[in-house]
């Protein structure tokens, strides 16, 4: 069981991000050192449970950790108040104690929901992330953002609650659908675009292999992404500044997701891919970024099979996208914080995008890049 360990350095709340193959079979032994008790409560979904719950349970048995589990329906709809209530009820019925370790076994939905339940049950339980999607391994399982969706928007209710350990088992990615792999890949490209141009070059050379299933390439990309995220979160845990760079492509992307009802029409990672193309496009339009860099990003996305254009099955409207952006969590004093770029690996934050330039850009983008 070869693995690589990274550390997210947050003083006494620091934790290890372990990346390797078949980690689930050793999860119990890996969790034991960070546990204050001998009990775990596993939260997972009905896609993941048949594949991995048995192996996780066996590893906990082997380590002498008693466990109970709750299996929820798979899908974004599970990240709501009703399921949070169900999770908390199940945890309390199971008589979870302060020393019970909550285990999130699943993708971003399970990680966010289980992490939030851990944050508020008995005023805070420790939890472990075992992310089973590429997107969760490179983004949502690291950094302590937890929460649920409400009718008012995505992730508007939640807490910063750091896990005690993240186990990113690369082997579980083999059972993911290719579309889900690519959605996670978009977040990997993001790290290259933020501040790591060498990693972007590596992705240009290895992205297709990675998407096709190459384990070594996947492990390298997950480790590089987690290292970047750990560095940024360690510098700015609560997103007072630099952590907002991780939202590259997300302000545009969230607007696309909101417009399509957060449905499977555009997966989050796909929205981030198109959103990054838009961020580069707007940056080029404003004279901040060489158009050649925007074109290079599009070329790479197309090479690996990520979408770079808006789906042609609906009418897109600049005003509606602007309306969604105005509802973004990161609005401050009525102004949206944008992540723009001076080129591949040179992203920066700004609140000074002129409203007319943004509106014109969206109108033109919709006209030129739909279908
Ligand atoms: N997904 C962005 C962040 O964790 O800050």
Short mmCIF file of C-alpha atoms and ligand atoms in Angstrom, two decimals:
data_model
loop_
_atom_site.label_atom_id
_atom_site.label_comp_id
_atom_site.label_asym_id
_atom_site.label_seq_id
_atom_site.Cartn_x
_atom_site.Cartn_y
_atom_site.Cartn_z
CA UNK A 1 0.00 0.00 0.00
CA UNK A 2 2.28 2.80 -1.28
CA UNK A 3 1.21 6.30 -0.40
CA UNK A 4 2.36 9.92 -0.19
CA UNK A 5 1.57 12.11 2.83
CA UNK A 6 1.01 15.86 2.67
CA UNK A 7 0.29 18.11 5.63
CA UNK A 8 -2.25 20.88 5.82
CA UNK A 9 -0.50 23.09 8.36
CA UNK A 10 -3.01 24.70 10.72
CA UNK A 11 -1.07 24.51 13.99
CA UNK A 12 -2.84 22.20 16.45
CA UNK A 13 -5.54 21.51 13.84
CA UNK A 14 -3.05 20.33 11.21
CA UNK A 15 -3.84 17.11 9.41
CA UNK A 16 -2.47 14.60 6.94
CA UNK A 17 -3.72 14.18 3.38
CA UNK A 18 -2.70 10.64 2.39
CA UNK A 19 -2.73 9.81 -1.32
CA UNK A 20 -2.28 6.25 -2.57
CA UNK A 21 -3.93 3.11 -3.89
CA UNK A 22 -6.24 0.80 -1.91
CA UNK A 23 -6.07 2.99 1.20
CA UNK A 24 -9.62 1.99 2.15
CA UNK A 25 -8.37 -1.44 3.21
CA UNK A 26 -6.03 0.17 5.72
CA UNK A 27 -8.32 3.03 6.75
CA UNK A 28 -8.97 1.71 10.26
CA UNK A 29 -5.27 1.50 11.14
CA UNK A 30 -4.69 4.93 9.58
CA UNK A 31 -7.56 6.51 11.50
CA UNK A 32 -6.74 4.99 14.89
CA UNK A 33 -3.87 7.41 15.73
CA UNK A 34 -6.10 10.48 15.24
CA UNK A 35 -9.04 9.06 17.21
CA UNK A 36 -9.79 9.80 20.84
CA UNK A 37 -12.21 6.84 21.09
CA UNK A 38 -12.91 3.49 19.51
CA UNK A 39 -16.12 4.26 17.63
CA UNK A 40 -16.88 5.55 14.15
CA UNK A 41 -20.07 6.65 12.41
CA UNK A 42 -19.85 6.28 8.63
CA UNK A 43 -21.95 8.42 6.29
CA UNK A 44 -22.06 7.34 2.65
CA UNK A 45 -24.45 7.05 -0.31
CA UNK A 46 -26.16 4.25 -2.19
CA UNK A 47 -23.71 4.39 -5.13
CA UNK A 48 -20.62 4.16 -2.97
CA UNK A 49 -21.86 1.79 -0.26
CA UNK A 50 -22.09 -1.34 -2.45
CA UNK A 51 -18.59 -0.68 -3.76
CA UNK A 52 -16.60 0.33 -0.67
CA UNK A 53 -18.57 0.27 2.59
CA UNK A 54 -17.83 -3.41 3.21
CA UNK A 55 -14.08 -2.90 2.74
CA UNK A 56 -14.07 0.15 5.00
CA UNK A 57 -16.06 -1.73 7.66
CA UNK A 58 -13.62 -4.66 7.48
CA UNK A 59 -10.66 -2.35 7.99
CA UNK A 60 -12.34 -0.76 11.03
CA UNK A 61 -13.06 -4.23 12.44
CA UNK A 62 -9.42 -5.13 11.98
CA UNK A 63 -8.36 -2.00 13.89
CA UNK A 64 -10.84 -2.71 16.71
CA UNK A 65 -13.01 0.32 15.88
CA UNK A 66 -16.76 -0.22 16.41
CA UNK A 67 -18.87 1.31 13.67
CA UNK A 68 -22.36 2.16 12.51
CA UNK A 69 -23.29 3.57 9.15
CA UNK A 70 -25.95 5.57 7.36
CA UNK A 71 -26.51 5.19 3.60
CA UNK A 72 -28.16 8.18 1.90
CA UNK A 73 -29.45 8.60 -1.65
CA UNK A 74 -26.69 9.62 -4.06
CA UNK A 75 -26.97 13.07 -5.65
CA UNK A 76 -26.88 16.80 -4.99
CA UNK A 77 -30.48 16.71 -3.65
CA UNK A 78 -29.16 14.95 -0.53
CA UNK A 79 -27.23 18.05 0.54
CA UNK A 80 -30.25 19.71 2.14
CA UNK A 81 -31.83 20.46 5.50
CA UNK A 82 -34.03 17.35 5.42
CA UNK A 83 -31.06 15.00 5.01
CA UNK A 84 -28.99 16.96 7.53
CA UNK A 85 -31.81 16.39 10.01
CA UNK A 86 -31.85 12.69 9.09
CA UNK A 87 -28.08 12.42 9.60
CA UNK A 88 -28.16 14.19 12.96
CA UNK A 89 -31.11 12.06 14.08
CA UNK A 90 -29.29 8.87 13.12
CA UNK A 91 -26.12 10.01 14.89
CA UNK A 92 -28.01 10.85 18.08
CA UNK A 93 -30.10 7.63 17.91
CA UNK A 94 -26.81 5.73 17.59
CA UNK A 95 -25.68 7.52 20.76
CA UNK A 96 -22.62 9.06 19.14
CA UNK A 97 -20.30 10.51 21.75
CA UNK A 98 -17.82 13.37 21.65
CA UNK A 99 -15.10 10.82 20.89
CA UNK A 100 -16.96 9.20 17.98
CA UNK A 101 -15.20 9.73 14.66
CA UNK A 102 -17.51 10.65 11.78
CA UNK A 103 -16.37 9.19 8.46
CA UNK A 104 -17.44 10.77 5.17
CA UNK A 105 -17.18 8.05 2.52
CA UNK A 106 -18.22 9.53 -0.81
CA UNK A 107 -17.98 12.51 -3.14
CA UNK A 108 -18.43 16.19 -2.45
CA UNK A 109 -22.08 15.92 -1.41
CA UNK A 110 -21.36 13.35 1.30
CA UNK A 111 -18.16 15.15 2.39
CA UNK A 112 -19.91 18.51 2.76
CA UNK A 113 -23.00 17.08 4.49
CA UNK A 114 -21.16 14.70 6.82
CA UNK A 115 -18.58 17.39 7.66
CA UNK A 116 -21.34 19.85 8.55
CA UNK A 117 -23.17 17.24 10.64
CA UNK A 118 -19.86 16.55 12.43
CA UNK A 119 -19.37 20.29 12.99
CA UNK A 120 -22.69 20.74 14.78
CA UNK A 121 -23.50 17.37 16.40
CA UNK A 122 -22.76 17.56 20.14
CA UNK A 123 -21.14 20.95 19.31
CA UNK A 124 -18.47 19.34 17.18
CA UNK A 125 -17.15 15.86 16.44
CA UNK A 126 -13.95 14.92 14.66
CA UNK A 127 -14.29 13.61 11.13
CA UNK A 128 -12.31 11.87 8.44
CA UNK A 129 -12.74 12.43 4.72
CA UNK A 130 -12.49 9.42 2.40
CA UNK A 131 -13.29 11.10 -0.93
CA UNK A 132 -14.38 8.76 -3.71
CA UNK A 133 -14.55 11.18 -6.67
CA UNK A 134 -11.69 12.98 -8.36
CA UNK A 135 -13.38 16.30 -7.66
CA UNK A 136 -13.64 15.56 -3.95
CA UNK A 137 -10.04 14.29 -3.82
CA UNK A 138 -8.56 17.44 -5.37
CA UNK A 139 -10.87 20.03 -3.89
CA UNK A 140 -13.82 19.56 -1.56
CA UNK A 141 -12.35 17.03 0.90
CA UNK A 142 -9.44 19.35 1.72
CA UNK A 143 -9.76 22.69 3.49
CA UNK A 144 -12.68 22.29 5.87
CA UNK A 145 -15.56 23.88 3.95
CA UNK A 146 -18.71 21.99 4.94
CA UNK A 147 -22.38 22.74 4.43
CA UNK A 148 -25.66 22.23 2.65
CA UNK A 149 -27.71 23.87 -0.09
CA UNK A 150 -30.90 25.84 0.55
CA UNK A 151 -33.59 27.15 -1.82
CA UNK A 152 -31.66 30.44 -1.74
CA UNK A 153 -28.50 28.92 -3.21
CA UNK A 154 -25.63 26.47 -2.98
CA UNK A 155 -23.50 26.12 0.15
CA UNK A 156 -25.09 29.14 1.85
CA UNK A 157 -25.43 27.30 5.18
CA UNK A 158 -22.36 25.63 6.62
CA UNK A 159 -19.26 25.85 8.76
CA UNK A 160 -15.52 25.75 8.49
CA UNK A 161 -14.69 22.44 10.15
CA UNK A 162 -11.39 20.78 9.30
CA UNK A 163 -11.16 16.99 9.03
CA UNK A 164 -8.62 15.12 11.17
CA UNK A 165 -7.41 13.09 8.17
CA UNK A 166 -8.04 12.84 4.43
CA UNK A 167 -7.55 9.48 2.70
CA UNK A 168 -7.53 9.92 -1.09
CA UNK A 169 -7.62 6.39 -2.49
CA UNK A 170 -6.64 6.69 -6.16
CA UNK A 171 -7.85 3.15 -6.95
CA UNK A 172 -11.50 4.09 -6.30
CA UNK A 173 -11.35 6.48 -9.26
CA UNK A 174 -11.35 3.39 -11.53
CA UNK A 175 -15.09 2.93 -10.92
CA UNK A 176 -15.97 6.55 -11.85
CA UNK A 177 -17.77 7.38 -15.08
CA UNK A 178 -15.51 9.24 -17.55
CA UNK A 179 -17.72 12.33 -17.32
CA UNK A 180 -17.17 12.46 -13.55
CA UNK A 181 -13.42 12.04 -14.00
CA UNK A 182 -13.33 14.99 -16.40
CA UNK A 183 -15.44 17.10 -14.05
CA UNK A 184 -12.78 16.55 -11.38
CA UNK A 185 -10.04 17.20 -13.91
CA UNK A 186 -11.36 20.74 -14.40
CA UNK A 187 -10.47 21.52 -10.77
CA UNK A 188 -6.98 20.09 -11.37
CA UNK A 189 -6.48 22.40 -14.37
CA UNK A 190 -7.53 25.23 -12.07
CA UNK A 191 -4.41 24.81 -9.91
CA UNK A 192 -2.19 25.15 -12.98
CA UNK A 193 -4.07 28.25 -14.03
CA UNK A 194 -3.93 29.88 -10.59
CA UNK A 195 -0.18 29.94 -9.98
CA UNK A 196 1.59 26.85 -11.35
CA UNK A 197 2.39 27.21 -15.07
CA UNK A 198 4.79 24.21 -14.93
CA UNK A 199 1.95 22.02 -13.70
CA UNK A 200 -0.18 23.30 -16.58
CA UNK A 201 2.56 22.18 -19.00
CA UNK A 202 2.61 18.77 -17.25
CA UNK A 203 -1.15 18.55 -17.69
CA UNK A 204 -0.85 19.41 -21.36
CA UNK A 205 1.56 16.48 -21.69
CA UNK A 206 -0.24 14.00 -19.42
CA UNK A 207 -3.90 15.07 -19.19
CA UNK A 208 -5.22 12.66 -21.79
CA UNK A 209 -3.42 9.70 -20.14
CA UNK A 210 -4.69 10.79 -16.74
CA UNK A 211 -8.29 11.04 -17.95
CA UNK A 212 -7.97 7.61 -19.59
CA UNK A 213 -7.06 5.99 -16.26
CA UNK A 214 -3.28 6.15 -15.77
CA UNK A 215 -2.88 5.63 -12.02
CA UNK A 216 0.57 7.21 -11.73
CA UNK A 217 -0.58 10.34 -13.53
CA UNK A 218 -3.67 10.50 -11.35
CA UNK A 219 -1.65 10.16 -8.14
CA UNK A 220 0.74 12.90 -9.26
CA UNK A 221 -2.10 15.25 -10.22
CA UNK A 222 -4.04 14.62 -7.00
CA UNK A 223 -0.90 15.18 -4.90
CA UNK A 224 0.05 18.38 -6.77
CA UNK A 225 -3.51 19.70 -6.46
CA UNK A 226 -3.78 18.87 -2.75
CA UNK A 227 -0.35 20.40 -2.11
CA UNK A 228 -1.48 23.63 -3.79
CA UNK A 229 -4.76 23.66 -1.92
CA UNK A 230 -3.09 22.90 1.41
CA UNK A 231 -0.66 25.79 0.88
CA UNK A 232 -3.45 28.24 0.07
CA UNK A 233 -5.75 27.10 2.89
CA UNK A 234 -2.89 27.21 5.41
CA UNK A 235 -2.32 30.84 4.41
CA UNK A 236 -5.99 31.85 4.55
CA UNK A 237 -8.27 29.26 6.16
CA UNK A 238 -11.41 31.41 6.25
CA UNK A 239 -11.08 32.99 2.83
CA UNK A 240 -10.25 36.51 3.91
CA UNK A 241 -8.02 36.86 0.85
CA UNK A 242 -5.86 34.47 -1.10
CA UNK A 243 -8.17 31.42 -0.68
CA UNK A 244 -10.62 33.18 -2.98
CA UNK A 245 -8.21 32.36 -5.83
CA UNK A 246 -9.55 28.81 -5.56
CA UNK A 247 -12.76 30.23 -6.98
CA UNK A 248 -11.20 30.72 -10.41
CA UNK A 249 -13.97 29.92 -12.89
CA UNK A 250 -16.50 29.52 -10.07
CA UNK A 251 -18.33 32.86 -10.22
CA UNK A 252 -19.18 32.31 -13.88
CA UNK A 253 -19.58 28.58 -13.25
CA UNK A 254 -22.06 29.05 -10.40
CA UNK A 255 -24.16 31.29 -12.64
CA UNK A 256 -24.27 28.51 -15.27
CA UNK A 257 -25.19 25.95 -12.60
CA UNK A 258 -27.89 28.21 -11.16
CA UNK A 259 -29.33 28.77 -14.63
CA UNK A 260 -29.52 25.01 -15.23
CA UNK A 261 -31.00 24.35 -11.78
CA UNK A 262 -27.86 22.66 -10.40
CA UNK A 263 -28.84 19.63 -12.45
CA UNK A 264 -26.86 17.04 -14.40
CA UNK A 265 -27.21 19.27 -17.46
CA UNK A 266 -23.91 20.86 -16.41
CA UNK A 267 -21.90 19.16 -13.66
CA UNK A 268 -20.07 21.46 -11.22
CA UNK A 269 -16.68 20.64 -12.73
CA UNK A 270 -17.99 21.24 -16.24
CA UNK A 271 -19.35 24.62 -15.14
CA UNK A 272 -15.93 25.41 -13.65
CA UNK A 273 -14.28 24.46 -16.96
CA UNK A 274 -16.52 26.79 -18.96
CA UNK A 275 -16.22 29.37 -16.17
CA UNK A 276 -12.42 29.34 -16.44
CA UNK A 277 -12.68 29.83 -20.20
CA UNK A 278 -14.94 32.81 -19.44
CA UNK A 279 -12.53 34.21 -16.82
CA UNK A 280 -9.66 33.99 -19.31
CA UNK A 281 -11.87 35.43 -22.05
CA UNK A 282 -12.90 38.40 -19.92
CA UNK A 283 -9.29 38.94 -18.84
CA UNK A 284 -8.19 38.96 -22.49
CA UNK A 285 -11.05 41.32 -23.40
CA UNK A 286 -9.92 43.72 -20.63
CA UNK A 287 -6.36 43.62 -22.00
CA UNK A 288 -5.07 41.85 -18.89
CA UNK A 289 -4.20 38.48 -20.39
CA UNK A 290 -2.63 37.54 -23.75
CA UNK A 291 -5.37 36.09 -25.99
CA UNK A 292 -2.89 33.26 -26.77
CA UNK A 293 -3.15 32.07 -23.13
CA UNK A 294 -6.94 32.03 -23.31
CA UNK A 295 -6.70 30.03 -26.55
CA UNK A 296 -4.18 27.65 -24.96
CA UNK A 297 -6.55 26.91 -22.08
CA UNK A 298 -9.39 26.20 -24.52
CA UNK A 299 -7.12 23.91 -26.57
CA UNK A 300 -6.18 21.89 -23.51
CA UNK A 301 -9.76 21.57 -22.28
CA UNK A 302 -10.85 20.40 -25.74
CA UNK A 303 -7.97 17.91 -25.95
CA UNK A 304 -9.06 16.14 -22.77
CA UNK A 305 -12.75 16.38 -23.64
CA UNK A 306 -13.98 19.10 -21.28
CA UNK A 307 -16.69 21.50 -22.45
CA UNK A 308 -15.60 25.05 -23.28
CA UNK A 309 -18.89 26.30 -24.76
CA UNK A 310 -22.41 26.74 -23.43
CA UNK A 311 -24.83 23.89 -24.17
CA UNK A 312 -26.95 24.79 -27.20
CA UNK A 313 -30.18 23.25 -25.92
CA UNK A 314 -31.38 26.41 -24.16
CA UNK A 315 -31.46 30.19 -24.62
CA UNK A 316 -28.77 31.85 -22.53
CA UNK A 317 -29.28 35.41 -21.37
CA UNK A 318 -26.57 37.77 -20.14
CA UNK A 319 -28.96 39.55 -17.75
CA UNK A 320 -29.92 36.30 -16.05
CA UNK A 321 -26.28 35.26 -15.65
CA UNK A 322 -25.51 38.68 -14.14
CA UNK A 323 -28.43 38.22 -11.76
CA UNK A 324 -27.02 34.86 -10.59
CA UNK A 325 -23.56 36.38 -10.13
CA UNK A 326 -25.00 39.13 -7.94
CA UNK A 327 -26.28 36.40 -5.59
CA UNK A 328 -22.80 34.89 -5.20
CA UNK A 329 -21.55 34.30 -1.64
CA UNK A 330 -18.44 36.32 -2.39
CA UNK A 331 -20.30 39.58 -3.06
CA UNK A 332 -18.99 42.33 -0.78
CA UNK A 333 -20.67 45.73 -0.53
CA UNK A 334 -22.68 44.77 -3.60
CA UNK A 335 -19.55 44.08 -5.69
CA UNK A 336 -18.65 40.64 -7.03
CA UNK A 337 -15.09 39.48 -6.40
CA UNK A 338 -13.70 38.07 -9.65
CA UNK A 339 -10.68 35.87 -10.16
CA UNK A 340 -9.09 37.17 -13.35
CA UNK A 341 -5.73 36.37 -14.85
CA UNK A 342 -2.65 37.83 -16.50
CA UNK A 343 -2.01 34.45 -18.15
CA UNK A 344 -1.64 30.75 -17.35
CA UNK A 345 -0.45 30.56 -13.72
CA UNK A 346 -0.97 34.28 -13.04
CA UNK A 347 -4.44 34.63 -11.53
CA UNK A 348 -5.45 37.48 -9.22
CA UNK A 349 -8.48 38.85 -7.37
CA UNK A 350 -10.30 42.01 -8.35
CA UNK A 351 -13.55 43.77 -7.55
CA UNK A 352 -13.04 46.35 -10.27
CA UNK A 353 -14.66 44.79 -13.31
CA UNK A 354 -16.70 47.57 -14.98
CA UNK A 355 -20.37 46.52 -15.13
CA UNK A 356 -20.72 47.48 -18.81
CA UNK A 357 -17.61 45.49 -19.82
CA UNK A 358 -18.92 42.43 -17.99
CA UNK A 359 -22.35 42.69 -19.56
CA UNK A 360 -20.90 43.18 -23.06
CA UNK A 361 -18.54 40.25 -22.54
CA UNK A 362 -21.37 37.93 -21.48
CA UNK A 363 -23.54 38.98 -24.43
CA UNK A 364 -20.68 38.30 -26.86
CA UNK A 365 -19.65 35.05 -25.16
CA UNK A 366 -23.21 33.72 -25.40
CA UNK A 367 -23.41 34.71 -29.08
CA UNK A 368 -20.05 33.23 -30.03
CA UNK A 369 -19.87 30.19 -27.77
CA UNK A 370 -23.24 28.48 -27.60
CA UNK A 371 -23.81 25.03 -29.06
N1 LIG B 1 -13.46 24.96 -3.15
C1 LIG B 1 -12.84 26.17 -2.82
C2 LIG B 1 -12.33 26.22 -1.43
O1 LIG B 1 -12.26 25.20 -0.78
O2 LIG B 1 -11.97 27.26 -0.97
#
